[in-house]
Short mmCIF file of C-alpha atoms and ligand atoms in Angstrom, two decimals:
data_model
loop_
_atom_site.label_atom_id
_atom_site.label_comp_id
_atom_site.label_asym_id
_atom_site.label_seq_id
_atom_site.Cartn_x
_atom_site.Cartn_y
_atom_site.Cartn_z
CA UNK A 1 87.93 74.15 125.67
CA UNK A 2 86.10 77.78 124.50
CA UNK A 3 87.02 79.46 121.64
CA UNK A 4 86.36 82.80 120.78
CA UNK A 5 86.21 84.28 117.25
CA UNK A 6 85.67 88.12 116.24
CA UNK A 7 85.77 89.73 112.83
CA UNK A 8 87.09 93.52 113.42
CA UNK A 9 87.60 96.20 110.45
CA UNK A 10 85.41 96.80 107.16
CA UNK A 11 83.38 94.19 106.64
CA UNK A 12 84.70 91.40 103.79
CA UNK A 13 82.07 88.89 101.84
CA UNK A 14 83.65 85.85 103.38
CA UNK A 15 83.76 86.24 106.81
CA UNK A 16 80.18 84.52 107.66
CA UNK A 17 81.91 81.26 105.67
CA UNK A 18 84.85 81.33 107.76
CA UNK A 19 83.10 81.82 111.35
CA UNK A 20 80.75 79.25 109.79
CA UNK A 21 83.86 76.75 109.42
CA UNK A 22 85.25 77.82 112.66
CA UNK A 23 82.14 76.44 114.60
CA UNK A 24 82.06 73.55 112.85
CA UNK A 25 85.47 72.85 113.11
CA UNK A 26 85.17 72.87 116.67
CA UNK A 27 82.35 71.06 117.23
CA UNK A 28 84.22 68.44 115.48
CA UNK A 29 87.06 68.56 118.20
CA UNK A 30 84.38 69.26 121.21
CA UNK A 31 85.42 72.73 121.36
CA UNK A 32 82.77 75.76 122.24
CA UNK A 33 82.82 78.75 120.17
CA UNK A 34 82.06 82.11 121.61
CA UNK A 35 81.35 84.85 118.66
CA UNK A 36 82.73 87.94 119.95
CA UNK A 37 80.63 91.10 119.06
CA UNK A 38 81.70 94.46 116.73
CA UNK A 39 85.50 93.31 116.86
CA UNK A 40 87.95 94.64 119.71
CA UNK A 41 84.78 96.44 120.73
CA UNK A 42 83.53 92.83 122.08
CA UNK A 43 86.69 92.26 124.19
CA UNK A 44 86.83 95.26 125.59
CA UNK A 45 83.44 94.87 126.99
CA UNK A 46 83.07 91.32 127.23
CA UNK A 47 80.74 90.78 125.04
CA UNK A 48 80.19 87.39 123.60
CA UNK A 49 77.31 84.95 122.04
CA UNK A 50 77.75 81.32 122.34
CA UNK A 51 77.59 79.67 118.73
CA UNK A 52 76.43 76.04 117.83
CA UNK A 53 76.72 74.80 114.16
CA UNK A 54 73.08 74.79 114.20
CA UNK A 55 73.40 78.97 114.31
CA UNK A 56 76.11 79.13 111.10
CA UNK A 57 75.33 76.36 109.03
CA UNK A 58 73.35 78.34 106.48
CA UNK A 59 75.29 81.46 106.25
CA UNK A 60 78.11 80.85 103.95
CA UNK A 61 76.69 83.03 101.49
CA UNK A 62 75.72 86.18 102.90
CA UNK A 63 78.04 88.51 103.14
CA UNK A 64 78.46 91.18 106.36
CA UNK A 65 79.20 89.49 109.64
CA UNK A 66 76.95 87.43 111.81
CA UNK A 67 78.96 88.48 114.41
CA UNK A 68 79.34 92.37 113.76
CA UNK A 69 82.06 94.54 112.95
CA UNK A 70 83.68 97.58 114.09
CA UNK A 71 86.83 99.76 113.88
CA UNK A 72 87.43 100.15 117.52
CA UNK A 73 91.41 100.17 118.41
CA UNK A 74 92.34 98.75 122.17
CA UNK A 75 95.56 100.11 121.46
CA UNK A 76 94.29 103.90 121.63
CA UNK A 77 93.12 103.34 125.30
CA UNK A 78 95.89 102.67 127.93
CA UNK A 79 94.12 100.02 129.75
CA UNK A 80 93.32 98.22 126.22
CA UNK A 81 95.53 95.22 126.35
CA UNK A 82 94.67 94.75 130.22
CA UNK A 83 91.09 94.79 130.08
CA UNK A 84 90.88 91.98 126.91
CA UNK A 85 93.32 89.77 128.75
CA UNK A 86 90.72 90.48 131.84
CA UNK A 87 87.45 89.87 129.95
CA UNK A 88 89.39 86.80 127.75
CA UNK A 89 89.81 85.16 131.59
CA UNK A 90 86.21 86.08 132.25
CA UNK A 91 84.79 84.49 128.83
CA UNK A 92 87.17 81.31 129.82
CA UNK A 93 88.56 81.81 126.46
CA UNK A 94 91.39 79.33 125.70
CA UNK A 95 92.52 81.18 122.41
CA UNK A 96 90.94 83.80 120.30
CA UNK A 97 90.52 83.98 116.55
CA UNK A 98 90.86 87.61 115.02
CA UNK A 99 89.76 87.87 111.33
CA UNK A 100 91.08 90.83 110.21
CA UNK A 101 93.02 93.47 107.77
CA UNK A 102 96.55 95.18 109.33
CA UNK A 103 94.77 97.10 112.01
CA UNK A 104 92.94 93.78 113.29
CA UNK A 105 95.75 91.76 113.14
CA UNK A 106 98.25 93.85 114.40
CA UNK A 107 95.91 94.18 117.39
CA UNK A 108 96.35 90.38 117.55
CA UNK A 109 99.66 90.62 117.32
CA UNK A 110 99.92 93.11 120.40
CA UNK A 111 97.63 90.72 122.55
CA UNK A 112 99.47 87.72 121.31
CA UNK A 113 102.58 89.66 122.42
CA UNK A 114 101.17 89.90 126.48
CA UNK A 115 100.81 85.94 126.07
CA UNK A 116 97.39 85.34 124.97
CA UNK A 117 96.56 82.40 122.72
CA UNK A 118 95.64 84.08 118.93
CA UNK A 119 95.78 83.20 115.70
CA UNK A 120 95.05 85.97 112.85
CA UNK A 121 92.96 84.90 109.57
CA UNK A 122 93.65 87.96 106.67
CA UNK A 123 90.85 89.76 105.56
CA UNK A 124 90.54 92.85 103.71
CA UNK A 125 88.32 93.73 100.24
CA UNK A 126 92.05 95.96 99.61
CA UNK A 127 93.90 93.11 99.35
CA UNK A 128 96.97 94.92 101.43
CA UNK A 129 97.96 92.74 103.91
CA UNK A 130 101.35 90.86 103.30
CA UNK A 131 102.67 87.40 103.12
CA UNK A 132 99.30 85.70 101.82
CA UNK A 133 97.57 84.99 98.57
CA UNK A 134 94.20 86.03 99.61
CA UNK A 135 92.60 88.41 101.57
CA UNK A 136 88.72 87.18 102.73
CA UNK A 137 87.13 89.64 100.14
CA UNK A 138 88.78 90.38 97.98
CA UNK A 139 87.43 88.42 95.06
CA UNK A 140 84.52 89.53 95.54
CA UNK A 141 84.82 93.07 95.92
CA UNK A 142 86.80 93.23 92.61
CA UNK A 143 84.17 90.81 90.59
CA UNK A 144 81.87 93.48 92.17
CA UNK A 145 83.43 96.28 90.75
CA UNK A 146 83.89 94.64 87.21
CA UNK A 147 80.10 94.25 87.18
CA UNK A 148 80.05 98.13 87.94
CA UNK A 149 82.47 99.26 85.29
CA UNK A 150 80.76 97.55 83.00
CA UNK A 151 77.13 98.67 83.15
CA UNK A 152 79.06 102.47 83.33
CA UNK A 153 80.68 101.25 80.02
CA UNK A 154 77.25 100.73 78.60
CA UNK A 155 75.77 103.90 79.56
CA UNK A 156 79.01 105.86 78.76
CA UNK A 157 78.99 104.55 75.60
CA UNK A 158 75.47 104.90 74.76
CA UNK A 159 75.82 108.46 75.91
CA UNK A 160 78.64 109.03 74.61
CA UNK A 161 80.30 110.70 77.51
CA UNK A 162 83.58 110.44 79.87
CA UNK A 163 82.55 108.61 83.06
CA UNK A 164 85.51 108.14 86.24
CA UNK A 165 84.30 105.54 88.30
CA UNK A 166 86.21 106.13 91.99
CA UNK A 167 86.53 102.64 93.51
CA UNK A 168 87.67 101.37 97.29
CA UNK A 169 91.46 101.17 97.69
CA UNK A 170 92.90 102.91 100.60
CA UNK A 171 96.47 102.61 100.42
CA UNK A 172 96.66 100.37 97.94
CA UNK A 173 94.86 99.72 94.12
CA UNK A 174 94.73 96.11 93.53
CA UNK A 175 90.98 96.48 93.37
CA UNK A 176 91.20 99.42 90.57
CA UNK A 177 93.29 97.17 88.87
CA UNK A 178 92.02 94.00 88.60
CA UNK A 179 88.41 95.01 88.14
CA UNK A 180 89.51 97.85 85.93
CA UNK A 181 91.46 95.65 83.82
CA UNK A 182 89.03 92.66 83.92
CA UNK A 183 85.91 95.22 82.68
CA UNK A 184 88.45 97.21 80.13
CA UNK A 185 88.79 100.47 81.48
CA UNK A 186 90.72 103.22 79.42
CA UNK A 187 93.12 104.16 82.19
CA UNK A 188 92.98 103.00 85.74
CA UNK A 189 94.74 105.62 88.17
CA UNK A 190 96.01 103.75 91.54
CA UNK A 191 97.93 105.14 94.63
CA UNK A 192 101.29 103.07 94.03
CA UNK A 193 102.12 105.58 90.93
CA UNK A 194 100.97 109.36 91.50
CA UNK A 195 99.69 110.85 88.52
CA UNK A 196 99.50 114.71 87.01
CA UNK A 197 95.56 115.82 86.26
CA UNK A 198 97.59 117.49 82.64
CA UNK A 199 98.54 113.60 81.80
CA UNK A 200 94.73 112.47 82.20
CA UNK A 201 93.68 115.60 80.81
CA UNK A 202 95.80 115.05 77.56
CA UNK A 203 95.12 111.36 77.65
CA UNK A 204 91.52 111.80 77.52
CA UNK A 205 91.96 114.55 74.84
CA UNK A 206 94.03 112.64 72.44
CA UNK A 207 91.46 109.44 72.99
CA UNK A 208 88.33 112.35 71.66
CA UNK A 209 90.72 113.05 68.77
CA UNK A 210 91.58 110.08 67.69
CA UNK A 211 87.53 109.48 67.50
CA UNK A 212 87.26 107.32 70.25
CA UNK A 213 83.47 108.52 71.70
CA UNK A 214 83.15 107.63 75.55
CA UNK A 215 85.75 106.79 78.19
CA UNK A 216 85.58 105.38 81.46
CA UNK A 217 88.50 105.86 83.77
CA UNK A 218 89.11 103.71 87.29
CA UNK A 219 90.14 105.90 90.13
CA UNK A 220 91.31 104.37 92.98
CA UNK A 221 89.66 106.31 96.16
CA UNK A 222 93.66 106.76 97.83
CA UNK A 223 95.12 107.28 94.31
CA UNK A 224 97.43 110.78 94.69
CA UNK A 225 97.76 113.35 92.72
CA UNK A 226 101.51 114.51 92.16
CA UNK A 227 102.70 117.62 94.06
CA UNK A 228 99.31 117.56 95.58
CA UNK A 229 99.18 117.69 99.73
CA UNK A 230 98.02 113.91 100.25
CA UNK A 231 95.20 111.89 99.18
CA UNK A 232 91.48 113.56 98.75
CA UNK A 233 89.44 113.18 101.74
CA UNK A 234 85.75 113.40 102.84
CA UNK A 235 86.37 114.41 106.38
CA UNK A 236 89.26 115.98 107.98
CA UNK A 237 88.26 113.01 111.43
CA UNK A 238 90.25 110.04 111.80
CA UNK A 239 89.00 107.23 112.85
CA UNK A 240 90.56 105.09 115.81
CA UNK A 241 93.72 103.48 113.77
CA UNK A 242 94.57 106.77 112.16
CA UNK A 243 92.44 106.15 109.11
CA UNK A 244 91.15 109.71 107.48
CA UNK A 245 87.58 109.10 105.08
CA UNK A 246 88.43 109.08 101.86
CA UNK A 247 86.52 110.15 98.99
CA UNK A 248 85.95 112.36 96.23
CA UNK A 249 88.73 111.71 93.97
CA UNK A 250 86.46 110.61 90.98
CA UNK A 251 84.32 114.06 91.45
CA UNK A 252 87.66 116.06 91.64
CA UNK A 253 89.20 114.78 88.59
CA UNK A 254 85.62 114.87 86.33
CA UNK A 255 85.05 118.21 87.15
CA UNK A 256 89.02 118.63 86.12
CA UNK A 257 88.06 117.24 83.15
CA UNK A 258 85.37 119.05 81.94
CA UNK A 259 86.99 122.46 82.81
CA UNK A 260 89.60 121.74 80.96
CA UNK A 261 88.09 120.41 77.81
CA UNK A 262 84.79 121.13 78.33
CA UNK A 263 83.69 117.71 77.59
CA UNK A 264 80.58 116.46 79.66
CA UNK A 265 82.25 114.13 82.00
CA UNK A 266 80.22 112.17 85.00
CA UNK A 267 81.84 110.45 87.97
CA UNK A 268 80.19 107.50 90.19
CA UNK A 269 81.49 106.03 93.56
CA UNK A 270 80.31 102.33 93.94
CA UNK A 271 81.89 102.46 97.36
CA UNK A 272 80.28 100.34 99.84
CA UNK A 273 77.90 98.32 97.28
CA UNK A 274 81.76 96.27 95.96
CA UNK A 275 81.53 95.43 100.05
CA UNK A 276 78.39 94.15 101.19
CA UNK A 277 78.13 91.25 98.44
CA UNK A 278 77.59 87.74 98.73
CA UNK A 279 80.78 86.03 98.14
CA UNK A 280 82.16 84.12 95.23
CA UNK A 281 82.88 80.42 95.27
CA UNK A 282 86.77 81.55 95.69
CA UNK A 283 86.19 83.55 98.72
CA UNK A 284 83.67 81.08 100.21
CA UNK A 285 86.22 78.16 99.64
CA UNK A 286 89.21 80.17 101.01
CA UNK A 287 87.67 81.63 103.82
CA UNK A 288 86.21 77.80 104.57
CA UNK A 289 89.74 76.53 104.50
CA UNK A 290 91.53 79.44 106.76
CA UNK A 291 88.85 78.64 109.16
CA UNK A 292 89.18 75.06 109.42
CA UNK A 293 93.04 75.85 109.40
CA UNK A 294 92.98 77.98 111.96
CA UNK A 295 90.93 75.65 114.37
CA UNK A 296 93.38 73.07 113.52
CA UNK A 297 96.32 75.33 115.07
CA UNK A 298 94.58 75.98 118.22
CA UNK A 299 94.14 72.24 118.54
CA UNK A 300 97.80 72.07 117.94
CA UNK A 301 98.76 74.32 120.26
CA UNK A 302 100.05 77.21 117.60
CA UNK A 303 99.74 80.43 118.56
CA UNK A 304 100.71 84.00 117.62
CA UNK A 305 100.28 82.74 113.49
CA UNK A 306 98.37 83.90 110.54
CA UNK A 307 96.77 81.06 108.13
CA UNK A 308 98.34 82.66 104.68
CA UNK A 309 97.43 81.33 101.27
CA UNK A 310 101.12 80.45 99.26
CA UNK A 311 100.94 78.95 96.09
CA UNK A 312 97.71 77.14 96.61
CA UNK A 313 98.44 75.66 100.20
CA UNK A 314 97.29 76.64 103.15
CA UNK A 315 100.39 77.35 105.79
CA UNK A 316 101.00 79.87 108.48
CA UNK A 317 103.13 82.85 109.01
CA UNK A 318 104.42 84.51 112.20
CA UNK A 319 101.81 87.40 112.80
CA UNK A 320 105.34 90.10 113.46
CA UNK A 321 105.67 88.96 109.96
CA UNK A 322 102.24 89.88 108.16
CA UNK A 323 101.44 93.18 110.44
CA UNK A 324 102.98 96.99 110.57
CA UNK A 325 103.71 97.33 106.45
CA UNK A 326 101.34 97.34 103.56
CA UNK A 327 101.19 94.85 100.50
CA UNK A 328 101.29 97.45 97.40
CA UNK A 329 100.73 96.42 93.80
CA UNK A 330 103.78 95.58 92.17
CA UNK A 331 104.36 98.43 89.97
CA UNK A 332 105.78 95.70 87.11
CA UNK A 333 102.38 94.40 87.11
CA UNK A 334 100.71 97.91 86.74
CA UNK A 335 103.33 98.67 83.88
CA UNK A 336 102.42 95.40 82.18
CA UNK A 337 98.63 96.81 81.94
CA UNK A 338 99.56 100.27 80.91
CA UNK A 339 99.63 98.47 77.63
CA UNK A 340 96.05 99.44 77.75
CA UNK A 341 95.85 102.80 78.45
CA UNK A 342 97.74 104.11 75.58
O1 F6P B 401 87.71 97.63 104.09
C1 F6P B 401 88.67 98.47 103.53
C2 F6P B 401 87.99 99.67 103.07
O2 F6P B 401 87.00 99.19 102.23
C3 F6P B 401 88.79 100.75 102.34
O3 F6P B 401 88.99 100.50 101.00
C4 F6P B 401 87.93 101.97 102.57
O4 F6P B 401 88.69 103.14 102.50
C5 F6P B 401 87.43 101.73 103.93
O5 F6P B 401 87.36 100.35 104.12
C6 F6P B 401 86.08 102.34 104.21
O6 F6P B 401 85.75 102.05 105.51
P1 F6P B 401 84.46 102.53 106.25
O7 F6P B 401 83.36 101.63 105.80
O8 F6P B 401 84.76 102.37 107.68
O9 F6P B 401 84.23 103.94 105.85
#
């Protein structure tokens, strides 16, 4: 039986662990494990590497993907669906494993959908995607950004300046969040609660007053402004989900800063470096476990699931259930940190 495993979207530390698992999870069972290249981009064109344990068994902490990565959508071209269900007869594929955030998995779910054997594993450094506990990532990105915030906390401070540090988060700001409130940020701004530039203004103001000498704010990059036309953007291009390149938020609110109160205030964008890390323990252990999960199912016979994290266990969850909607943080969990930025 041949197996075929592909990692589309940004890249998560984590994934190498779980393709890592995958092979050797099916080695276990006798099964051959084709590593699909650059994501959907692979199945569209065919294009496969075999993979032996021998190939994996060292790259559990490295993050990227041995097996590339890319944010090509089958969906956008009409013969999409046809030619991976072609080129998944012509790889003798038996099932496919897509690791993945919403726009991989609902991909999945599509293919899944037109009878295919898949099973979805969640990854995404945003943490968005429903119905699991972790995202393949995620830990790391946000210990990542901690480490960030907190060397700008040292400079800001020695400096004594105002710094707004703009961190990944497209839709959602679980990453602000945790890693702002893990490194002790002063006010952490994330897309789930628009915010007015007069309420940082004042906030930052009243902080000087009150004697307090440097500041460092977390941005998320998708975090809106109120009455303001959508999120700040890099680039007016989508790419193929729909996805516009964000960016630019931090710069847009320091220099809003410093006009207003004429304080020197600096922004910095860790962006991709919160990405490309190697992973934590957590995310090497999880992403170990959804791939050993996952290899389980296709023994099984289970198909058109997502391996989900609940409450410690590893289960499954219909893929219709985890695609097509976004996992938000909860605002009662962003009101319990506000605590902190008064
Ligand atoms: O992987 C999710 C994400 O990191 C978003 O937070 C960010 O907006 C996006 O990817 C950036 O993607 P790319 O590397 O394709 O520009």
């Amino acid at each position: 039986m041949r197996i075929g495993v592909l990692t589309g979207g940004g890249d998560a530390p984590g994934l190498n662990a779980a393709i890592r698992a995958i092979v050797k999870k099916c080695e276990k069972y006798g099964f051959e494990v084709l590593g699909i290249r650059r994501g959907w981009a692979g199945m569209l064109e065919g294009d496969a590497i075999p993979l032996k344990y021998e190939d994996v068994k060292d790259i559990i902490g490295f993050g990227g993907t041995l097996i590339k990565t890319s944010r090509t959508n089958p969906l956008k071209q009409p013969d999409g669906i046809k030619r991976i269900s072609e080129n998944f007869k012509k790889l003798g594929l038996h099932a496919l494993i897509a690791i993945g955030g919403d726009d991989t998995l609902s991909v999945a779910k599509a293919i899944s959908d037109a009878g295919l054997n898949v099973i979805g594993i969640p990854k995404t450094i945003d943490y968005d995607v429903p119905e699991t506990e972790h995202t393949i990532g995620f830990d790391t990105a946000v210990n990542e950004a901690m480490h960030q915030i907190e060397n700008i906390k040292a400079t800001a401070d020695a400096h004594e300046r105002v710094f707004i540090v703009e961190i990944m988060g497209r839709h959602a700001g679980w990453i602000a969040l945790y890693s702002g409130l893990a490194a002790g940020a002063d006010l952490i701004l994330i897309p789930e609660e628009p915010f007015s530039i007069s309420d940082v203004v004042n906030f930052v103001k009243k902080k000087i007053e009150s004697g307090q000498k440097s500041l460092v704010i977390v941005v998320a990059e998708g975090a809106l402004i109120k009455d303001y036309k959508g999120p700040i953007t890099k680039d007016v291009k989508v790419d193929q989900f729909g996805h516009v390149y964000l960016g630019g938020i931090g710069e847009f609110l320091a220099k809003e800063i410093e006009k207003a109160l004429g304080i020197e205030t600096r922004h910095v964008v860790p962006a991709h470096t919160i990405r490309g890390g190697a992973p934590t323990a957590l995310d090497r252990v999880i992403s170990t476990r959804y791939g050993l999960a996952a290899v389980d199912l296709v023994k099984e016979g289970r198909f058109g699931l997502m391996v989900t994290l609940k409450a410690g266990k590893i289960t499954t969850v219909p893929l219709s259930d985890a695609t097509g909607r976004t996992k938000q943080v909860d605002l009662e969990l962003y009101n319990e940190a506000k605590v902190f930025f008064e």
